[in-house]
Tab-separated table of C-alpha atoms in Angstrom:
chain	number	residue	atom	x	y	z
L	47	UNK	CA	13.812	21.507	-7.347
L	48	UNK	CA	15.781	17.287	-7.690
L	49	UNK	CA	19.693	16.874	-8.186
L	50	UNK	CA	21.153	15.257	-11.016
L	51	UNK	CA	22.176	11.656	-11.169
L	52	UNK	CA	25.569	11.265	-9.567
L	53	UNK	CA	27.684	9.458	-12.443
L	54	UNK	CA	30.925	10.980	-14.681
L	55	UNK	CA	30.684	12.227	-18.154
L	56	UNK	CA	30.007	9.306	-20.395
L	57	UNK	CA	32.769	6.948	-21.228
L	58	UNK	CA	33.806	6.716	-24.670
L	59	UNK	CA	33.969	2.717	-24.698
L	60	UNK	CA	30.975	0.511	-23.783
L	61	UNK	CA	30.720	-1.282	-20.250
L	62	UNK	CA	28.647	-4.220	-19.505
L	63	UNK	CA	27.036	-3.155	-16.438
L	64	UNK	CA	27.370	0.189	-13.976
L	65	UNK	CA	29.523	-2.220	-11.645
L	66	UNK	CA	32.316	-1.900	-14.264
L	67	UNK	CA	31.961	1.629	-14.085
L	68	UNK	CA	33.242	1.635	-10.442
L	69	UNK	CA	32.992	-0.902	-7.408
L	70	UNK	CA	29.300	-1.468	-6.707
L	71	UNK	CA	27.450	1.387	-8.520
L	72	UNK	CA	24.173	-0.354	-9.149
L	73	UNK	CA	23.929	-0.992	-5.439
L	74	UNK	CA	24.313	2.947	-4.883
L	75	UNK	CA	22.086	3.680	-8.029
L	76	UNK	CA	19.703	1.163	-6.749
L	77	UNK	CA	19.516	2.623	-3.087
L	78	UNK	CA	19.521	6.243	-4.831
L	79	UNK	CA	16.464	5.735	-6.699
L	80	UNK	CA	14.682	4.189	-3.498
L	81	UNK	CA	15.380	7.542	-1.377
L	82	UNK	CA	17.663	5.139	1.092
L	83	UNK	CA	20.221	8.283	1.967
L	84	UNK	CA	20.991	6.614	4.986
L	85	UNK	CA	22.302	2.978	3.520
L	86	UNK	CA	24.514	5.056	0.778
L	87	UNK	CA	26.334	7.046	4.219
L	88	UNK	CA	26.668	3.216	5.591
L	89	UNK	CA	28.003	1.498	2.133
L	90	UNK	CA	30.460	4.552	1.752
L	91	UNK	CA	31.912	4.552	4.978
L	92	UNK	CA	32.697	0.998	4.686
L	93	UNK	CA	33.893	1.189	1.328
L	94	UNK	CA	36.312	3.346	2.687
L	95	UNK	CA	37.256	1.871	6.105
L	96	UNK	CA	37.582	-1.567	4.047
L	97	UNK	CA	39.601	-0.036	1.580
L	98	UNK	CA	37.556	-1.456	-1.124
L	99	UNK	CA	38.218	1.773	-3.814
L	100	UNK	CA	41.084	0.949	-5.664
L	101	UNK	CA	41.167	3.506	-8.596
L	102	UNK	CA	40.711	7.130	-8.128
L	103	UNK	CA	37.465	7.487	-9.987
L	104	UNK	CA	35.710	5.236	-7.955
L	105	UNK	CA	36.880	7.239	-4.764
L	106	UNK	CA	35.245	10.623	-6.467
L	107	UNK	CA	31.534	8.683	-7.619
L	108	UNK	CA	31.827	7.367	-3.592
L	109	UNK	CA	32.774	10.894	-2.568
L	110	UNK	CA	30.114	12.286	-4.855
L	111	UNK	CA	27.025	9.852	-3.837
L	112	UNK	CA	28.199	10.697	-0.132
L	113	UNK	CA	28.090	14.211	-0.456
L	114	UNK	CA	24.468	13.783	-1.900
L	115	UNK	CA	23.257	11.911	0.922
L	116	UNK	CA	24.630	14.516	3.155
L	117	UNK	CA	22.611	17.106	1.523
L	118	UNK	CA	19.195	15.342	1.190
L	119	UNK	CA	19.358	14.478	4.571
L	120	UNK	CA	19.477	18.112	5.358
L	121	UNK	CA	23.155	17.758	6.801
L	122	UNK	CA	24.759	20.441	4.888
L	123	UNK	CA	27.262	21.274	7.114
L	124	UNK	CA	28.819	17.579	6.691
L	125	UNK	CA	28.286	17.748	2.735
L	126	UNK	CA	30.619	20.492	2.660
L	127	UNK	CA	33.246	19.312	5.308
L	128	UNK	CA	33.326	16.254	2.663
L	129	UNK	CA	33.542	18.182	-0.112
L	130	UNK	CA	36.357	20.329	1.074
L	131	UNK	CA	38.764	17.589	0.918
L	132	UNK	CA	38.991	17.917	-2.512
L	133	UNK	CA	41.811	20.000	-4.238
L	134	UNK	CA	40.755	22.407	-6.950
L	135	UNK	CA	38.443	21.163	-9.458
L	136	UNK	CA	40.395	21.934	-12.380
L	137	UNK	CA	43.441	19.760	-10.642
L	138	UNK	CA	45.671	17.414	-12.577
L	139	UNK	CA	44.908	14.629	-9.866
L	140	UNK	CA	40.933	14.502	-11.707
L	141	UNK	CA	42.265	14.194	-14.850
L	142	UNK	CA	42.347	10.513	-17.017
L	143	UNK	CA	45.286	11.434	-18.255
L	144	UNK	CA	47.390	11.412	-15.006
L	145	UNK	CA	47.082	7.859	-14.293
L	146	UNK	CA	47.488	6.318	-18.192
L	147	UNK	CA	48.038	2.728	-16.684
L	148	UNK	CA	44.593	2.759	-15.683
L	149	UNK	CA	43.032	4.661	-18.390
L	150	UNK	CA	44.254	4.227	-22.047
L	151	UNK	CA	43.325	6.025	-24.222
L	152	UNK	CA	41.054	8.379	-21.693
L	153	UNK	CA	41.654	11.934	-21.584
L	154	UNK	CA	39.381	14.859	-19.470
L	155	UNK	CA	38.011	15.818	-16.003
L	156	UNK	CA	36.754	12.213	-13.880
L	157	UNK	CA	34.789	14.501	-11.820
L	158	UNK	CA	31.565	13.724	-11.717
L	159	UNK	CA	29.135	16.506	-12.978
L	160	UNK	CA	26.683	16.062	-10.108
L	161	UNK	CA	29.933	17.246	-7.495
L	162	UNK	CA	30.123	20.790	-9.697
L	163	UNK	CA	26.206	21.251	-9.114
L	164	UNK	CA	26.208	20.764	-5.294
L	165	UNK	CA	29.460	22.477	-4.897
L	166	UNK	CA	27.436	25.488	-6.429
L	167	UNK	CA	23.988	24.317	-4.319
L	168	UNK	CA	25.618	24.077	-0.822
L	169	UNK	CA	26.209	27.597	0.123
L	170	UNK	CA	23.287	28.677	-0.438
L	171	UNK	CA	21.348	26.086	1.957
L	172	UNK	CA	24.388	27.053	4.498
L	173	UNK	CA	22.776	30.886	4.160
L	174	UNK	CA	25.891	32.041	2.224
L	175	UNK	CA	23.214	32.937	-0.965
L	176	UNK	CA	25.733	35.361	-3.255
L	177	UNK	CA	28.463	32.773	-2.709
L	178	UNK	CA	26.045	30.319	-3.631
L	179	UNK	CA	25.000	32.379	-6.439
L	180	UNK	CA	28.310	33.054	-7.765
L	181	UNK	CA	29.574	29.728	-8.127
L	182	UNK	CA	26.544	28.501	-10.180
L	183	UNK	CA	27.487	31.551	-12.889
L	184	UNK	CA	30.548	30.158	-12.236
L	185	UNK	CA	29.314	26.814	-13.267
L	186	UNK	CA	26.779	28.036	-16.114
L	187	UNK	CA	30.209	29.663	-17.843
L	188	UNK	CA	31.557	26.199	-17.409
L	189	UNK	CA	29.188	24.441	-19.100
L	190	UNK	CA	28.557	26.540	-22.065
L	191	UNK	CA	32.379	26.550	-23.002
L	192	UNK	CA	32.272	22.620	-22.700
L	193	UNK	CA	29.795	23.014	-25.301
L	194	UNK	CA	31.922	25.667	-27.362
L	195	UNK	CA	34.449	22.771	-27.360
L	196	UNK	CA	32.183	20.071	-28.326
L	197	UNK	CA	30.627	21.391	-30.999
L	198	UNK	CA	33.919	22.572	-32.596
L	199	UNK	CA	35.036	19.327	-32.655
L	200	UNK	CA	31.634	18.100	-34.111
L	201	UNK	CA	30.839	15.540	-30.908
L	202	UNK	CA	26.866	16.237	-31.030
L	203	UNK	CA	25.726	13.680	-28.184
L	204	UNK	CA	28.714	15.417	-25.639
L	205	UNK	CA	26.506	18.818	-26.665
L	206	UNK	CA	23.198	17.201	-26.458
L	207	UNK	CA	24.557	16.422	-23.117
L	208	UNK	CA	26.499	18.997	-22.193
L	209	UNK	CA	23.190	21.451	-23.383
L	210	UNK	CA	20.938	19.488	-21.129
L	211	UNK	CA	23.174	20.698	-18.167
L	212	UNK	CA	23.181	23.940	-19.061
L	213	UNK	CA	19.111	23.813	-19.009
L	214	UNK	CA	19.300	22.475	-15.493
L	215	UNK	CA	21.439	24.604	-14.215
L	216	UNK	CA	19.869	27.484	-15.442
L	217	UNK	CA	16.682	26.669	-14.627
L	218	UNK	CA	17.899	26.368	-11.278
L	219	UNK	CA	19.609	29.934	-11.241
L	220	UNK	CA	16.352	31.163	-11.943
L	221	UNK	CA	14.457	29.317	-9.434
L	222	UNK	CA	17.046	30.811	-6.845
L	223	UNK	CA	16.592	34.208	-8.191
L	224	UNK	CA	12.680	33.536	-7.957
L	225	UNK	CA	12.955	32.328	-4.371
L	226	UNK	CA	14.249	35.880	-3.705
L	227	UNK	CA	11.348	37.721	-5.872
L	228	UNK	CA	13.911	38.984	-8.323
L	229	UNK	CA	11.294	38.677	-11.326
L	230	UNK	CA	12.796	41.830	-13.370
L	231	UNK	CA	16.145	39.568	-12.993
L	232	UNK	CA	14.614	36.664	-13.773
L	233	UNK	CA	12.724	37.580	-17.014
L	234	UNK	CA	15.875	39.274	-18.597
L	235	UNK	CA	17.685	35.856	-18.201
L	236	UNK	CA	15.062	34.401	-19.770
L	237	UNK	CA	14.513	36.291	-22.604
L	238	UNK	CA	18.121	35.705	-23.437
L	239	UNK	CA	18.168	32.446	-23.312
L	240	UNK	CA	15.107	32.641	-25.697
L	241	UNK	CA	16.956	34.828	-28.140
L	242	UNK	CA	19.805	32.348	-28.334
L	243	UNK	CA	17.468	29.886	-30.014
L	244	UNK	CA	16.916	27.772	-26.959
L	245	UNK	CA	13.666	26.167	-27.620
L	246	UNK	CA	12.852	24.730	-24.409
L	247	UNK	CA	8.987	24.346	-23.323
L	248	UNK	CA	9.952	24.632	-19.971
L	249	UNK	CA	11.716	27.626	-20.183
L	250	UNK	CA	9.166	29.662	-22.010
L	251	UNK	CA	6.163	28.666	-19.776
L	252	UNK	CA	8.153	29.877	-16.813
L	253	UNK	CA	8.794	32.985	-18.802
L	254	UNK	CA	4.426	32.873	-18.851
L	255	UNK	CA	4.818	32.011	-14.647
L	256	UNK	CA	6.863	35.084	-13.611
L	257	UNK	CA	4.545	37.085	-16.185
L	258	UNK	CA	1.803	36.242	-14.092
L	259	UNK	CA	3.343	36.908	-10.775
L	260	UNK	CA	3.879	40.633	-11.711
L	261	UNK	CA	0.549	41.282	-13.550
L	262	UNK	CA	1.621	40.745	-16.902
L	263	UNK	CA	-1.562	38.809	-17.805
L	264	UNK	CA	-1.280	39.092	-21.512
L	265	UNK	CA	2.001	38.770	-21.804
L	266	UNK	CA	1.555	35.444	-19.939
L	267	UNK	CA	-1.205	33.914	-22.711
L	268	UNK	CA	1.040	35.076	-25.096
L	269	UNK	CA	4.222	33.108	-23.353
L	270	UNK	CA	1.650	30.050	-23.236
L	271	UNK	CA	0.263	30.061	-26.800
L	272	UNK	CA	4.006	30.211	-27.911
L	273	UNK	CA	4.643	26.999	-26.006
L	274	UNK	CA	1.382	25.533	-27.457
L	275	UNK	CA	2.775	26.441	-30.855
L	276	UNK	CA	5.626	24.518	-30.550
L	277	UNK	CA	4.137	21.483	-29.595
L	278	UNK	CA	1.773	21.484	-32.124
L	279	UNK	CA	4.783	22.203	-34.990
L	280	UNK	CA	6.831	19.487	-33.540
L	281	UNK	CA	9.284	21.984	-32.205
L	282	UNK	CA	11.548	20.690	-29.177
L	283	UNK	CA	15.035	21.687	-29.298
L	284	UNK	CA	16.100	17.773	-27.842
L	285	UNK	CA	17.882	19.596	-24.880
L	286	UNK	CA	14.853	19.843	-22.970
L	287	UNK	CA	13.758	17.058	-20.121
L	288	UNK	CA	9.821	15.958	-21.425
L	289	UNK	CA	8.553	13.684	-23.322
L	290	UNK	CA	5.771	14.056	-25.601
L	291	UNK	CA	3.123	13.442	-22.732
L	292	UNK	CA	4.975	15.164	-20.402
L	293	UNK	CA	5.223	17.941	-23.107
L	294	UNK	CA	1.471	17.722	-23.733
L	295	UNK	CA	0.606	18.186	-19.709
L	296	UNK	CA	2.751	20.696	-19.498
L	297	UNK	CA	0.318	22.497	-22.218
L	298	UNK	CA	-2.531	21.694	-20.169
L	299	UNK	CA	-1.181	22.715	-17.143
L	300	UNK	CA	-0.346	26.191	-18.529
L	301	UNK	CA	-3.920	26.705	-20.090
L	302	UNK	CA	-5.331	25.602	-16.162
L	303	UNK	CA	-3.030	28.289	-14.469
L	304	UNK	CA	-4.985	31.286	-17.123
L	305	UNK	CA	-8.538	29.509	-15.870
L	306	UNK	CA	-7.113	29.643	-12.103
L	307	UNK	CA	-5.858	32.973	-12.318
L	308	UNK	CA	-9.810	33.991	-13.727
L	309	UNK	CA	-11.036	32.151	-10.773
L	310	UNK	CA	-12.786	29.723	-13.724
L	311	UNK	CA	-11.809	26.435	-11.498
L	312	UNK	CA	-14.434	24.234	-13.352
L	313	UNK	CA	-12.138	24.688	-16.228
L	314	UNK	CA	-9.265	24.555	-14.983
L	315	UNK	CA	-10.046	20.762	-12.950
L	316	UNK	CA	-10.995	19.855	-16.950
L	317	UNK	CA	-7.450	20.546	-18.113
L	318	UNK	CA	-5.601	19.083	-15.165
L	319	UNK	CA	-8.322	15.890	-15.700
L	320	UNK	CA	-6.746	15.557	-18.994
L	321	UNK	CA	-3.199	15.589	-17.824
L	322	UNK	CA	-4.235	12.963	-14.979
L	323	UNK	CA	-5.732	11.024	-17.886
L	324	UNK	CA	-2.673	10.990	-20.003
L	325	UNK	CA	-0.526	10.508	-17.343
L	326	UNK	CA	-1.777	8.973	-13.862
L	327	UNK	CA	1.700	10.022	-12.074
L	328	UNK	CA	1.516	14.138	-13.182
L	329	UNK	CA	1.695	14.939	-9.350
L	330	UNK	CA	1.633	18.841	-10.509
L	331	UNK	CA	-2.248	18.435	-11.842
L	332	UNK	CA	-2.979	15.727	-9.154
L	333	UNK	CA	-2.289	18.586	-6.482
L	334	UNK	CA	-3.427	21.617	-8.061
L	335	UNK	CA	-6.331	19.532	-9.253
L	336	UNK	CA	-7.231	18.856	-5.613
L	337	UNK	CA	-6.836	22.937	-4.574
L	338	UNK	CA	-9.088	23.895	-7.519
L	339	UNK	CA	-11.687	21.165	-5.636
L	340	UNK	CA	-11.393	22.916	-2.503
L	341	UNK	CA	-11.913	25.992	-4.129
L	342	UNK	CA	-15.226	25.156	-5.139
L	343	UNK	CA	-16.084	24.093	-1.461
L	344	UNK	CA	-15.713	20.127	-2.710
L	345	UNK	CA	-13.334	19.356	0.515
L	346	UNK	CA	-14.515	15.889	0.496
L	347	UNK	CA	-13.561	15.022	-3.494
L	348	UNK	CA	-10.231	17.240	-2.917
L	349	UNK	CA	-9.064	14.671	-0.258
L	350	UNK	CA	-9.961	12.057	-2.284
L	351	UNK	CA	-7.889	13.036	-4.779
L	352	UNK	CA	-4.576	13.066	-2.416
L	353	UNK	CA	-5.375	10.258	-1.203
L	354	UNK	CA	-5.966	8.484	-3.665
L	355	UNK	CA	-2.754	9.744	-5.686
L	356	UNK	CA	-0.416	8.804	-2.524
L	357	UNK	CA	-2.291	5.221	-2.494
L	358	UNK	CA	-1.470	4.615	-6.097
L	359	UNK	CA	1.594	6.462	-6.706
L	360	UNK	CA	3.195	6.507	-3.296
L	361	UNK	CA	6.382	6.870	-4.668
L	362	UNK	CA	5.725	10.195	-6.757
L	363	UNK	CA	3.116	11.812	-4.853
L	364	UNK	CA	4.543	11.655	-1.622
L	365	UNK	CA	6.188	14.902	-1.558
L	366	UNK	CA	5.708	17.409	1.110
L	367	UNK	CA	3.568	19.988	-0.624
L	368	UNK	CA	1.010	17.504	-0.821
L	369	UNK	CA	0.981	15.977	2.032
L	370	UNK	CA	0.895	19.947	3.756
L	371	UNK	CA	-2.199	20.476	1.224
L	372	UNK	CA	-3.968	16.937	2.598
L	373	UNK	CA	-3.110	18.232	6.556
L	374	UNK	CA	-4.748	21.162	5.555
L	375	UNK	CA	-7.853	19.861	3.831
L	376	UNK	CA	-7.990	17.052	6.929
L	377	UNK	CA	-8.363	20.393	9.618
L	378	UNK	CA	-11.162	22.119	7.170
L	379	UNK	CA	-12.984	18.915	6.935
L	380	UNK	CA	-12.751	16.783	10.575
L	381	UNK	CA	-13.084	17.739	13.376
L	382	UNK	CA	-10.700	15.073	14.453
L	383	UNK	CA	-8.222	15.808	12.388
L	384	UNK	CA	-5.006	15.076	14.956
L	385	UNK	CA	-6.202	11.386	15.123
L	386	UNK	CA	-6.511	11.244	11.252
L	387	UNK	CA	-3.036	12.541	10.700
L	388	UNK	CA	-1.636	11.003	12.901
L	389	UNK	CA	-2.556	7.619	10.781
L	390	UNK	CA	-1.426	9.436	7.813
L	391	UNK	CA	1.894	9.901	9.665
L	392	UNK	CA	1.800	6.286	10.556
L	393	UNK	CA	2.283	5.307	6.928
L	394	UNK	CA	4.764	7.678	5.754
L	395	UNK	CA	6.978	6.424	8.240
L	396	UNK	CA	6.756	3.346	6.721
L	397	UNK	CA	6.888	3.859	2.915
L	398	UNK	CA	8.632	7.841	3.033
L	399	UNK	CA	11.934	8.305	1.573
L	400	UNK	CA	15.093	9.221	4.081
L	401	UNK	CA	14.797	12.602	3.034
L	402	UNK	CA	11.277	13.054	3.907
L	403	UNK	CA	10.233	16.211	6.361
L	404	UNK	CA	8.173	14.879	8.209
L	405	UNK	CA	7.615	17.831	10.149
L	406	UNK	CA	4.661	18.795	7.081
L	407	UNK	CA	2.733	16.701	8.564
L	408	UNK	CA	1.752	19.329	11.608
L	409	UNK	CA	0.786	15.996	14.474
């Protein structure tokens, strides 16, 4: 799944620019957005040897962007020595209201929300999964008094926001349960999500996805059309993540996964067609659109597809499910398919994020 992006709870005055939200933040936004882990470790560690963080939330966004470096480049270990030298989340030393000189006015947690998130994340790439697992209940119970206390004090963009975390983190809870085939599990939380009122798209058709994945065909269609239905009555509960094209795909996607899962490809390429249509960067129907090619023995319009996606869209499409999907079309195809992706790897190198595996690639 994507963390979220590193920056505190939203200030209660207005700033001109991220910089006056802490020493050079659009620099480490900026190098964020362009996958350049490596330049954030640099800028960090001479922030720090230079001594150029003078208030203590600046230290915790430099800590925070640091750790997340750490972790997309795979060096989880490191992420978690850093982390450790924080004291207990919940300390006084996080808090606005310990240092009123340089924040009037300011009361709450400075800790960024993105820190809480991989704090939960890291033990479970470091193989410690039930650690891992506890800490994001830990986190979900977190969030959802946050909200408690939001609402009761009628703030209703801190619990738009504060609801949008608690749809990313859950949705992330259940892609860890998932990744350990705990569907049973998995539809349970679900469903009582659902019965709180939580009308998010995404949620339901992943309700339809683990349906599927145990047999549940019907129930599936019938997780689908409800998701359909609310899109066509306008319903979106504003804590979801889409927009009303991404909401529409995601529609079109679902009705292409029922034509997959009946083998009727031609179909299905029509629906993810529409989403490529509406949206040239939906890398989802790009990809899948390219399998249900293959499917139908069409290896040569399937690569086309790929490649055409990572010539346009380099900077969505090259992700390394596609690129293993191209590798593998490349060795059905050519016989010299080692010299052809090994130009492939050739320009990856060149235009791949930091965080890249290039390993996908199979030269």
């Amino acid at each position: 799944m994507d963390e979220p992006s590193p920056s505190a709870d939203p200030p209660t005055n207005q700033f001109g620019s991220l910089n006056d939200l802490a020493h050079e933040l659009a620099s480490l936004e900026d190098l964020a957005s362009r996958g350049s882990w490596r330049s954030i470790l640099d800028k960090v560690s001479r922030a720090r040897s230079l001594n150029l963080l003078s208030n203590p939330h600046d230290h915790l966004i430099y800590l925070t962007y640091n750790v997340l470096a750490l972790s997309k480049l795979r060096r989880f270990a490191d992420a978690s020595t850093d982390l450790d030298t924080l004291d207990d989340f919940n300390s006084h030393y996080y808090k606005y209201e310990t240092y009123p000189q340089l924040y009037p006015n300011r009361s709450g947690s400075m800790l960024p929300f993105s820190l809480r998130f991989i704090h939960a994340q890291l033990p479970i790439k470091l193989g410690n999964r039930q650690e891992g697992l506890d800490r994001f209940y830990r986190l979900l119970n977190f969030i959802r008094q946050k909200i408690k206390e939001k609402e009761s004090n009628n703030l209703h963009d801190s619990v738009k926001i504060w609801k949008r975390r608690e749809n990313f983190v859950f949705n992330c809870l259940i892609g860890h349960h998932l990744g350990d085939k705990e569907f049973i599990l998995c539809l349970d939380l679900i469903k009582d999500m659902i019965n709180r009122d939580y009308l998010d798209p995404l949620l339901v058709s992943k309700l339809g996805y683990i349906q599927m994945q145990i047999g549940d065909i019907e129930g599936a269609k019938g997780s689908f059309n409800h998701v359909e239905t609310m899109l066509n009555e306008g319903k979106n509960d504003g804590y979801s993540f889409l927009s009303e094209v991404q909401f529409r795909n995601l529609v079109n996607r679902n009705k292409a996964l029922v034509y997959v899962v009946g083998k009727d490809y031609v179909s299905a390429v029509r629906e993810y067609e529409e989403c490529i249509e509406r949206d040239h960067t939906d890398v989802v129907a790009i990809n899948n659109k390219a399998l249900c090619l293959m499917y139908l023995r069409d290896l040569s319009d399937s690569i086309k597809v790929l490649e055409n996606a990572l010539e346009r869209v380099p900077t969505r499409a090259l992700n390394e499910t596609l690129v293993v999907n191209l590798c593998s079309m490349y060795e059905l195809a050519y016989v010299n398919h080692s010299e052809i992706k090994r130009t492939l790897n050739n320009w990856i190198v060149h235009v791949a994020p930091d965080d890249f595996d290039a390993s996908c690639i199979r030269v």
